[in-house]
Short mmCIF file of C-alpha atoms and ligand atoms in Angstrom, two decimals:
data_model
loop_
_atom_site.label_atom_id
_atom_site.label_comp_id
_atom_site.label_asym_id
_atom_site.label_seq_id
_atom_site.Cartn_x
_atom_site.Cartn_y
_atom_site.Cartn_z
CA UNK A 417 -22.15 6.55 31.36
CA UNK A 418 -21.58 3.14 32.21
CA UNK A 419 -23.58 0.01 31.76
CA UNK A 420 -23.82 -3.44 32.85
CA UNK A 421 -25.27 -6.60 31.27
CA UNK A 422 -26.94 -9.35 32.70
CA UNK A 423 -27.41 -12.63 29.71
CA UNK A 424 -24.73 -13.43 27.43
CA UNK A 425 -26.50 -14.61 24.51
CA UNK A 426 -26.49 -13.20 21.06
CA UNK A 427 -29.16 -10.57 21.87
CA UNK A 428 -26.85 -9.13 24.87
CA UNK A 429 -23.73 -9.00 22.37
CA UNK A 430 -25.81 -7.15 19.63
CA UNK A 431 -27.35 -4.87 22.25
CA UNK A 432 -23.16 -4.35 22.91
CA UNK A 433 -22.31 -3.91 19.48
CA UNK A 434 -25.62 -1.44 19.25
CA UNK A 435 -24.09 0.87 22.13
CA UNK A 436 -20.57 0.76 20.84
CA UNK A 437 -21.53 2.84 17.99
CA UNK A 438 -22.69 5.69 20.34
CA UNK A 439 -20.89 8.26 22.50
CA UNK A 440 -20.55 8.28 26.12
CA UNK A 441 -22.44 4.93 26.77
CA UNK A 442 -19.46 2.10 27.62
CA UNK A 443 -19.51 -1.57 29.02
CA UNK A 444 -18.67 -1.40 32.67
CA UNK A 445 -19.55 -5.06 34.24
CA UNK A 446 -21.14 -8.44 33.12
CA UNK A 447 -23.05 -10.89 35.22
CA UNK A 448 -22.85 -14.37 34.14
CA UNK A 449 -24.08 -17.16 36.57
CA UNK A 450 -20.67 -18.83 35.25
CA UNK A 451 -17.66 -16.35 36.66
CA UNK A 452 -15.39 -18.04 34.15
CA UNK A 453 -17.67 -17.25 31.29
CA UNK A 454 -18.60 -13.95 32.74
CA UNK A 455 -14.90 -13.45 32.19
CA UNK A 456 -14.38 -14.11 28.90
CA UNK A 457 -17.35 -12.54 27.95
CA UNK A 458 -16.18 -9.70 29.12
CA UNK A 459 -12.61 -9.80 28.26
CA UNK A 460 -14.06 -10.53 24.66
CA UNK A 461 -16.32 -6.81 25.31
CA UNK A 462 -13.12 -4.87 26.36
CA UNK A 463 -14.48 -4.92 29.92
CA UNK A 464 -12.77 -5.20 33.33
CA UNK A 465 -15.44 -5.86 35.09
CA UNK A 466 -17.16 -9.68 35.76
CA UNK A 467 -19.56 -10.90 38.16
CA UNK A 468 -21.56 -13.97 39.10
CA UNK A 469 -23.68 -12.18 42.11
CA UNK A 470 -26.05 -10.15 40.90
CA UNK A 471 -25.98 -8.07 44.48
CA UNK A 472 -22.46 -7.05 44.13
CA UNK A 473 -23.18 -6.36 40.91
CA UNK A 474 -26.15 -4.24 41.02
CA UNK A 475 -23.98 -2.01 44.14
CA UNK A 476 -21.02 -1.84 41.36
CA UNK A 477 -20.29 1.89 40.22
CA UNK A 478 -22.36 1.33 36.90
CA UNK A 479 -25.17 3.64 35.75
CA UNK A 480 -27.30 1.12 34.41
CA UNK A 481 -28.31 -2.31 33.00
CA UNK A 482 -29.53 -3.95 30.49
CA UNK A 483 -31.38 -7.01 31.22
CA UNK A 484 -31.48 -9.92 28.54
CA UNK A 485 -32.32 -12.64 31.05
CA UNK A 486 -35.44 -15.34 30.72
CA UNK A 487 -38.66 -13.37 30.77
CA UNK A 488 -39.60 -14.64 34.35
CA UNK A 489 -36.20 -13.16 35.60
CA UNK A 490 -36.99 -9.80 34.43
CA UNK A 491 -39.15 -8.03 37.30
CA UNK A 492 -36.64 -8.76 40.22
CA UNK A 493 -33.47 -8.21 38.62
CA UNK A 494 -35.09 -4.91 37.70
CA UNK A 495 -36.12 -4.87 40.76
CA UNK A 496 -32.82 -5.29 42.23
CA UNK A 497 -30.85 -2.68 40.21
CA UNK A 498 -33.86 -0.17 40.88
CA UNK A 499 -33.46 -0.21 44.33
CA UNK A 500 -30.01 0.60 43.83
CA UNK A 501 -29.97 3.29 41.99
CA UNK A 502 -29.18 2.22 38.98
CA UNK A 503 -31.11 3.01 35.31
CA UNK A 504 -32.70 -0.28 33.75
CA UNK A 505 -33.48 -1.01 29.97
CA UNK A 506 -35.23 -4.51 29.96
CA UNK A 507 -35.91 -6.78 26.95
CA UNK A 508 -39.29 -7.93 26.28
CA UNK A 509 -41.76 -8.32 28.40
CA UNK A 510 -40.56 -6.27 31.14
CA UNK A 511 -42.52 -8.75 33.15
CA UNK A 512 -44.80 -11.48 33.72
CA UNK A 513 -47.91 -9.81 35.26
CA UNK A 514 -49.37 -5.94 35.14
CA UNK A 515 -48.62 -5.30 38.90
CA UNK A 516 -45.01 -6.10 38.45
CA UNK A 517 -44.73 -3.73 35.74
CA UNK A 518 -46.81 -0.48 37.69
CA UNK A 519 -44.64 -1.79 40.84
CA UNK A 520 -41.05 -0.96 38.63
CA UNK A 521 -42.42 2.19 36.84
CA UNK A 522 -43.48 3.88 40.15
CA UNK A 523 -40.17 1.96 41.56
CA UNK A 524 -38.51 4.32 39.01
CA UNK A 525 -40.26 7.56 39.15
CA UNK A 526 -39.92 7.56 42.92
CA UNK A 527 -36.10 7.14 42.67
CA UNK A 528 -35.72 9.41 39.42
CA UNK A 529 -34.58 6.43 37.56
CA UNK A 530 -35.63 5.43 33.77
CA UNK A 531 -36.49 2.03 33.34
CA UNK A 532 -37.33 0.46 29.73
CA UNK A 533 -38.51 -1.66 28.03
CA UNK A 534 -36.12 -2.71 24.91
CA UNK A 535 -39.17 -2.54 21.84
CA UNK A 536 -37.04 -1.37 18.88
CA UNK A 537 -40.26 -0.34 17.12
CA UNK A 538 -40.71 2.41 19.04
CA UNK A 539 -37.31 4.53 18.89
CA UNK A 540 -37.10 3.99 14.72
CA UNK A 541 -37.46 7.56 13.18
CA UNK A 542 -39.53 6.46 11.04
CA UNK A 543 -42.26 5.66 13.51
CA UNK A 544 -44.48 8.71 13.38
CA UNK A 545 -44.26 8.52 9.27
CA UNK A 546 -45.81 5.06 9.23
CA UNK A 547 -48.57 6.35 11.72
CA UNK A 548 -49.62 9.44 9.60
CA UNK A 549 -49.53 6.92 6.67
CA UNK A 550 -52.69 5.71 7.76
CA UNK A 551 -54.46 8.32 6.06
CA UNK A 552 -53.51 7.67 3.22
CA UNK A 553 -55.52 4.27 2.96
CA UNK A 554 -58.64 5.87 3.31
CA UNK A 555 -60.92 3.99 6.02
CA UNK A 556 -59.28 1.27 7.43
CA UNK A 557 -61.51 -1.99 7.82
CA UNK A 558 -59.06 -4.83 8.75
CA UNK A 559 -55.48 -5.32 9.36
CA UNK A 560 -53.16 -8.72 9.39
CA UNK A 561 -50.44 -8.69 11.67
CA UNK A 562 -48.16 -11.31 11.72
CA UNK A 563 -44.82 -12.79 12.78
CA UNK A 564 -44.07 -16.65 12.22
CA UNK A 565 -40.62 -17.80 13.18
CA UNK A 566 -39.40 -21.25 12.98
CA UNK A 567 -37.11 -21.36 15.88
CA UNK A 568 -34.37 -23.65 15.79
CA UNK A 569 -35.12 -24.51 19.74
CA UNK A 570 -38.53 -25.98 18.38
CA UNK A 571 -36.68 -28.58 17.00
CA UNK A 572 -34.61 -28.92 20.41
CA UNK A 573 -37.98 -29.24 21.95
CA UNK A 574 -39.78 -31.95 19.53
CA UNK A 575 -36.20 -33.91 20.30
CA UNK A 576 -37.08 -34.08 23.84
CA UNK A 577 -35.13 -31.01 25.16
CA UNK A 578 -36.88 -28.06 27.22
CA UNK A 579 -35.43 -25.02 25.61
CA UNK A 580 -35.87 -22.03 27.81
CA UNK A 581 -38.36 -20.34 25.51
CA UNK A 582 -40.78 -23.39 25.76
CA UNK A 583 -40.52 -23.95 29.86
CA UNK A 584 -43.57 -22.38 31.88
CA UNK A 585 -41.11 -21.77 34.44
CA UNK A 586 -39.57 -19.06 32.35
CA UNK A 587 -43.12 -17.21 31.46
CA UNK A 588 -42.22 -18.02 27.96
CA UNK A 589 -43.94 -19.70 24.74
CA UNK A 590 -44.94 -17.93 21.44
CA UNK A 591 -47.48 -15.23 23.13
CA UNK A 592 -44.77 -13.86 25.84
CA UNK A 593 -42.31 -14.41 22.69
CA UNK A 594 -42.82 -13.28 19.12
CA UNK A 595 -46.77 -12.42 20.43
CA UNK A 596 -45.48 -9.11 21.82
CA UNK A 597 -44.50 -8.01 18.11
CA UNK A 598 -47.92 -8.39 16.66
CA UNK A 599 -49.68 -6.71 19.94
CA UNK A 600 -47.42 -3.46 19.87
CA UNK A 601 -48.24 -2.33 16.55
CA UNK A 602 -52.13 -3.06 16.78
CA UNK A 603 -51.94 -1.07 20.22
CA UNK A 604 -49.47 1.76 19.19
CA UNK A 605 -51.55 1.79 15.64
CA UNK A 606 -55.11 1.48 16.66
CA UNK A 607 -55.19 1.79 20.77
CA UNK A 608 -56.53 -1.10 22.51
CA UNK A 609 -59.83 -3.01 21.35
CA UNK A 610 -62.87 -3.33 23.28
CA UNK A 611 -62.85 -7.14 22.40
CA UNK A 612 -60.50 -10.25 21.71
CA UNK A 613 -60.37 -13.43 21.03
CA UNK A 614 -57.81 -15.87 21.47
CA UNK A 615 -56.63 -19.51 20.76
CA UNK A 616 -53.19 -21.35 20.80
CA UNK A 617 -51.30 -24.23 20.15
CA UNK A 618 -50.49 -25.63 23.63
CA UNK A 619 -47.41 -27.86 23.61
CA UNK A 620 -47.18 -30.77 26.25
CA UNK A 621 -44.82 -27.85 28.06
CA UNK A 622 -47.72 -26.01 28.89
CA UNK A 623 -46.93 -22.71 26.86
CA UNK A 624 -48.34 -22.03 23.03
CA UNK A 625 -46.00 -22.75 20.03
CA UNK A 626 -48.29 -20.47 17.94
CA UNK A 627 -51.36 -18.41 18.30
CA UNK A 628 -54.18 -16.65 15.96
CA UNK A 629 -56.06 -13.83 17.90
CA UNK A 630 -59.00 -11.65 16.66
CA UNK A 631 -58.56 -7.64 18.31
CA UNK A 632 -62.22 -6.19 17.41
CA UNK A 633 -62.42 -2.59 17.28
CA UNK A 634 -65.36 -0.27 16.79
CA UNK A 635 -64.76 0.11 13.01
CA UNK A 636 -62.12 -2.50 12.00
CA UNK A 637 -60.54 -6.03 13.19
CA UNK A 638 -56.65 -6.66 13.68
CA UNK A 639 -56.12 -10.46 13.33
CA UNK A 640 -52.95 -11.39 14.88
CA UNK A 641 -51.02 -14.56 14.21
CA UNK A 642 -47.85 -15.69 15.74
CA UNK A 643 -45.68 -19.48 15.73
CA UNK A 644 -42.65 -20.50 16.52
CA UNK A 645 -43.59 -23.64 14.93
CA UNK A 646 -43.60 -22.08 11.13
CA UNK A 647 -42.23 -19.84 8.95
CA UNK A 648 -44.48 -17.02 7.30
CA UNK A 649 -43.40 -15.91 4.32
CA UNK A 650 -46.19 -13.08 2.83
CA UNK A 651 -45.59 -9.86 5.94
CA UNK A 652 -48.41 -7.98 7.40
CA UNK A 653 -51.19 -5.83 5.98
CA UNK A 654 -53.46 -3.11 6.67
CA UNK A 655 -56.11 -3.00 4.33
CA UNK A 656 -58.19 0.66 3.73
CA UNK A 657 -60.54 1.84 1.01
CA UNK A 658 -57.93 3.53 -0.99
CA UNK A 659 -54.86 1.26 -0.85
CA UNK A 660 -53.25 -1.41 1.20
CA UNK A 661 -50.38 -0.69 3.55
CA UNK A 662 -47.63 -3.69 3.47
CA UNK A 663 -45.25 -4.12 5.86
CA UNK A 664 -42.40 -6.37 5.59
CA UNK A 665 -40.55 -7.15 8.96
CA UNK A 666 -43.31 -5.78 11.56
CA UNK A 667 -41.53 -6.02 14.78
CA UNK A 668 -38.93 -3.29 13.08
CA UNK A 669 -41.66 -1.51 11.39
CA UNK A 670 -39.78 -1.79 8.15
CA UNK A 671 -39.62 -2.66 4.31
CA UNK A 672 -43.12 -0.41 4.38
CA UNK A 673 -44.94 0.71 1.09
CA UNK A 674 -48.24 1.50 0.35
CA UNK A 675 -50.07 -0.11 -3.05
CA UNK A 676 -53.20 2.16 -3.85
CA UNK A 677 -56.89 0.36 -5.16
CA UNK A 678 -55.51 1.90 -9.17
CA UNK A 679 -52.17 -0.15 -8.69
CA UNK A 680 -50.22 2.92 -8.14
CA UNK A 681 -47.50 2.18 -5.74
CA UNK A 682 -45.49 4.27 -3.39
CA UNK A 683 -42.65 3.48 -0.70
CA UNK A 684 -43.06 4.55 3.19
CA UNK A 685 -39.76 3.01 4.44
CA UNK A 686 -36.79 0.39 3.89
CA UNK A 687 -34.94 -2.27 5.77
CA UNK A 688 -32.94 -1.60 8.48
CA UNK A 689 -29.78 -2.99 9.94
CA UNK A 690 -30.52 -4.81 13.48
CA UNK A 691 -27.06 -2.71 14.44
CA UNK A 692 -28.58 0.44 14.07
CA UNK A 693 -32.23 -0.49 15.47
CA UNK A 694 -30.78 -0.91 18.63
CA UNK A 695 -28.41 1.90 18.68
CA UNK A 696 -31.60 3.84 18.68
CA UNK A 697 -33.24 2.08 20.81
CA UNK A 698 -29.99 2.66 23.09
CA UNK A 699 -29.94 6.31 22.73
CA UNK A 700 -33.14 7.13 23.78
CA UNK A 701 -32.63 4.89 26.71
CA UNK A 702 -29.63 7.29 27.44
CA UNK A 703 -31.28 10.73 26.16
CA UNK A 704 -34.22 9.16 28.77
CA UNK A 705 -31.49 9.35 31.52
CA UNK A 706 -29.45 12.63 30.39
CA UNK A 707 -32.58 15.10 29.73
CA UNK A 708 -35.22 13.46 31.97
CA UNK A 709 -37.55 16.36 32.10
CA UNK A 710 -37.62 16.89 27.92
CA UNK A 711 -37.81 13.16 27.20
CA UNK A 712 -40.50 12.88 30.37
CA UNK A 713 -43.97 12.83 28.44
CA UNK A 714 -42.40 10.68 25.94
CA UNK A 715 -41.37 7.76 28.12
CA UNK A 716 -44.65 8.45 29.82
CA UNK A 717 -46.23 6.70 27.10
CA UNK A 718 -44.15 4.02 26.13
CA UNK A 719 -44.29 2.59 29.84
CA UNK A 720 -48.25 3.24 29.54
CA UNK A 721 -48.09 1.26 26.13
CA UNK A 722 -45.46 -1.33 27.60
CA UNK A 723 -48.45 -1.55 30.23
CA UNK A 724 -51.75 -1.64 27.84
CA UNK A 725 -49.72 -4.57 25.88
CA UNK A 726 -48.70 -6.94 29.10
CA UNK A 727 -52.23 -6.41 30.18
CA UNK A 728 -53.50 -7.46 26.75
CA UNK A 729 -51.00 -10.19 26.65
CA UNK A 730 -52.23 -11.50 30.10
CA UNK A 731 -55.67 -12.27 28.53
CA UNK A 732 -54.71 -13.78 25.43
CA UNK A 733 -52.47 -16.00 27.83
CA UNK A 734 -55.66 -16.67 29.77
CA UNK A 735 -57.77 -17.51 27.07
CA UNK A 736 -55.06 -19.19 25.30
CA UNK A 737 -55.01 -21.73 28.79
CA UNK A 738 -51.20 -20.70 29.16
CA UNK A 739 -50.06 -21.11 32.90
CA UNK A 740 -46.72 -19.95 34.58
CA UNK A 741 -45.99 -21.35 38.16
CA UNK A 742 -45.93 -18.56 40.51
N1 NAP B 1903 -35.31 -7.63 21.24
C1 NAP B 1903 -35.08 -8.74 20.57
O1 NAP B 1903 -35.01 -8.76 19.35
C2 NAP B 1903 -34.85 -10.01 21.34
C3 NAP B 1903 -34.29 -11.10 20.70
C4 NAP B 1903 -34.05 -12.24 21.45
C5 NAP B 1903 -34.39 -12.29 22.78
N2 NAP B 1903 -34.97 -11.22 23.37
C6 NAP B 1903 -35.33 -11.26 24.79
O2 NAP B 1903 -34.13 -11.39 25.54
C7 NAP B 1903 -34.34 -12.20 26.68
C8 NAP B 1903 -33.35 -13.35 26.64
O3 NAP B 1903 -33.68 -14.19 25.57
P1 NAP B 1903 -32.68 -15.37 25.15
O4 NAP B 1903 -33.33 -16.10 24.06
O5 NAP B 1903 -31.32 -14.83 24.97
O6 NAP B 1903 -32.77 -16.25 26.49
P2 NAP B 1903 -31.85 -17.43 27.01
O7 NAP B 1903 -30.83 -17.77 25.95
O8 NAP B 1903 -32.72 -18.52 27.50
O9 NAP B 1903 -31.14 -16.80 28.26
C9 NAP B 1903 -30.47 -15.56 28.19
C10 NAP B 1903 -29.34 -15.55 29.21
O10 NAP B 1903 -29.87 -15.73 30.50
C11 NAP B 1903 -29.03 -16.62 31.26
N3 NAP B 1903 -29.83 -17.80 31.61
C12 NAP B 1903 -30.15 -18.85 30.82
N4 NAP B 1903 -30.84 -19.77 31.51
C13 NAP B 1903 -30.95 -19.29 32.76
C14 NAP B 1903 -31.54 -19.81 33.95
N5 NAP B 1903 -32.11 -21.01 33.98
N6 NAP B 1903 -31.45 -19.06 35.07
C15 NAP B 1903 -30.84 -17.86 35.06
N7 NAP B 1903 -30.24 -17.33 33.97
C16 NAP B 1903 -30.31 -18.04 32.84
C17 NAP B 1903 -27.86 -17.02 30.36
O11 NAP B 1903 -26.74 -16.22 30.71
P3 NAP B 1903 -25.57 -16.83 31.64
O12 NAP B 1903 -25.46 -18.29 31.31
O13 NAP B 1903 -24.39 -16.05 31.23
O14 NAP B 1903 -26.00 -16.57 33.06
C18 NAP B 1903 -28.33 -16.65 28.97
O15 NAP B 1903 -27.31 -16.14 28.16
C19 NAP B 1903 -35.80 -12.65 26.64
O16 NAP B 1903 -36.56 -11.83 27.47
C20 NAP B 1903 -36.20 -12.44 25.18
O17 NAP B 1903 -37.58 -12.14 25.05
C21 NAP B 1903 -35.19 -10.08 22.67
#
């Protein structure tokens, strides 16, 4: 099977890197808007193939694509390849609003095409362990999810630059960011809440550098915290009546243990290399594509979670005051 790529930043060479370590699953064109740097980004990959038109690109003999473009980009270039026949793994969010996203999963079905979105999370195999977990902390009455960056483009942006990830334009800012790490896990973990409550840092831009929101639940609260702005340094927790689940790196689900109330402490799962969280991210996307009718119910849900969290995200970015142009 062959892929293309469209974004040539470092998250498009480690996807690259990811899907070099597996079988069967090879580089076969890359869009740049730049031909000469689509060129040597490809020569660099050990690929023939470079475009700058995404039309000629998306007709190209390639199975699929991977899409590591600026979030607003996301739902036509899917679009595009879709209609062509052509597989799509996406990075996060898939897209800006909850009708794009039905639009390109029925876009798919209807053309018996897979299309993705790229949450590592949810292809470790350690998922289902961490879920079942649960019961060991007894009844669970809050959790603390959280995922504070300090992005070095912050500092681009406070000296008067308008980094991609802090432009409207570009349906970006912390929420549409490093927000879609903290709302995963609270959805996958506890389904969606019947309540929440939002509030944000709004930058002069227009999008949120940081955000705290409250998910209430019938028997617990998730508080979710996010920044770009600030660097957190103490993980996430879910707190029961018999012990305390801590989680290291969230958005991986891993460095996982689990301290019980008597001090007594016992390990759920390690660290893991970025190289091989998105190999397996990669190979389901290909098992997706190879065995579609065995791997059917189980993209079923991811695109209904990938749905629950862009619709969740939508109202935090409404009550947060974030606005995209159209
Ligand atoms: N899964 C993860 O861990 C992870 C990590 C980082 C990012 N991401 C996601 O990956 C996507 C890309 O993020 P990024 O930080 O790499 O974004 P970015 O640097 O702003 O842009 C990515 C690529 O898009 C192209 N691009 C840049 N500005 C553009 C513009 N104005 N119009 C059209 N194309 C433009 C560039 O490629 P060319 O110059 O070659 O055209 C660039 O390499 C986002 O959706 C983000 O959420 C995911």
């Amino acid at each position: 099977m062959k892929y293309a790529i469209i974004g040539t930043s470092w998250i498009t060479q480690a996807f690259i890197d990811s899907a070099n370590t597996l079988k069967d699953f090879t580089l076969g064109g890359v869009y740049s808007r730049s031909l000469s740097h689509a060129v040597e980004f490809a020569s660099k990959n050990n690929c023939d193939y470079a475009y700058d038109d995404l039309t000629t690109l998306a007709k190209s003999g390639v199975d699929a694509v991977y899409i590591a473009s600026p979030n607003s980009l996301h739902y036509e270039q899917a679009r595009l390849f879709l209609t062509h026949g052509k597989h799509v793994i996406c990075e996060k969010p898939a897209a800006v609003w909850p009708d794009q996203l039905r639009e390109l999963h029925d876009l798919a079905r209807e053309n018996g095409l897979v299309f993705m979105e790229a949450i590592m999370m949810l292809h470790q195999p350690h998922l289902g362990t961490v879920r079942e977990s649960l019961k060991k902390l007894g009844k669970i009455g809050l959790a603390r999810f959280d995922f504070s960056q300090y992005s070095s483009r912050y500092t681009a942006y406070l000296g008067g630059d308008l980094p991609n990830i802090f432009n409207p334009e570009f349906a970006a800012g912390c929420i549409m960011d490093l927000g879609i790490y903290v709302v995963y896990p609270a959805l996958y973990l506890f389904g969606r809440p019947k309540e929440i409550v939002t509030r944000a840092s709004l930058l002069s831009s227009g999008v949120d550098a940081g955000f705290t929101s409250l998910f209430v639940y019938e028997d617990k609260q998730v508080v979710l915290t996010a920044s770009k702005a600030a660097e957190s340094r103490i993980g996430s927790e879910i707190l029961g009546d018999r012990g305390t689940m801590t989680i290291g790196t969230l958005f991986q689900l891993s460095d996982i243990g689990i301290t019980y109330l008597d001090g007594k402490k016992e390990p759920i799962t390690g660290g893991v290399p970025r190289l091989t969280l998105m190999a397996n991210e990669a190979r389901d996307f290909v098992r997706y594509i190879k065995r579609p009718q065995e791997s059917a119910h189980e993209l079923g849900a991811a695109q209904q979670l990938s749905l629950d969290v862009l619709e969740t995200l939508t109202e935090m970015r409404r009550q947060a005051g974030v606005v995209f142009p159209e």
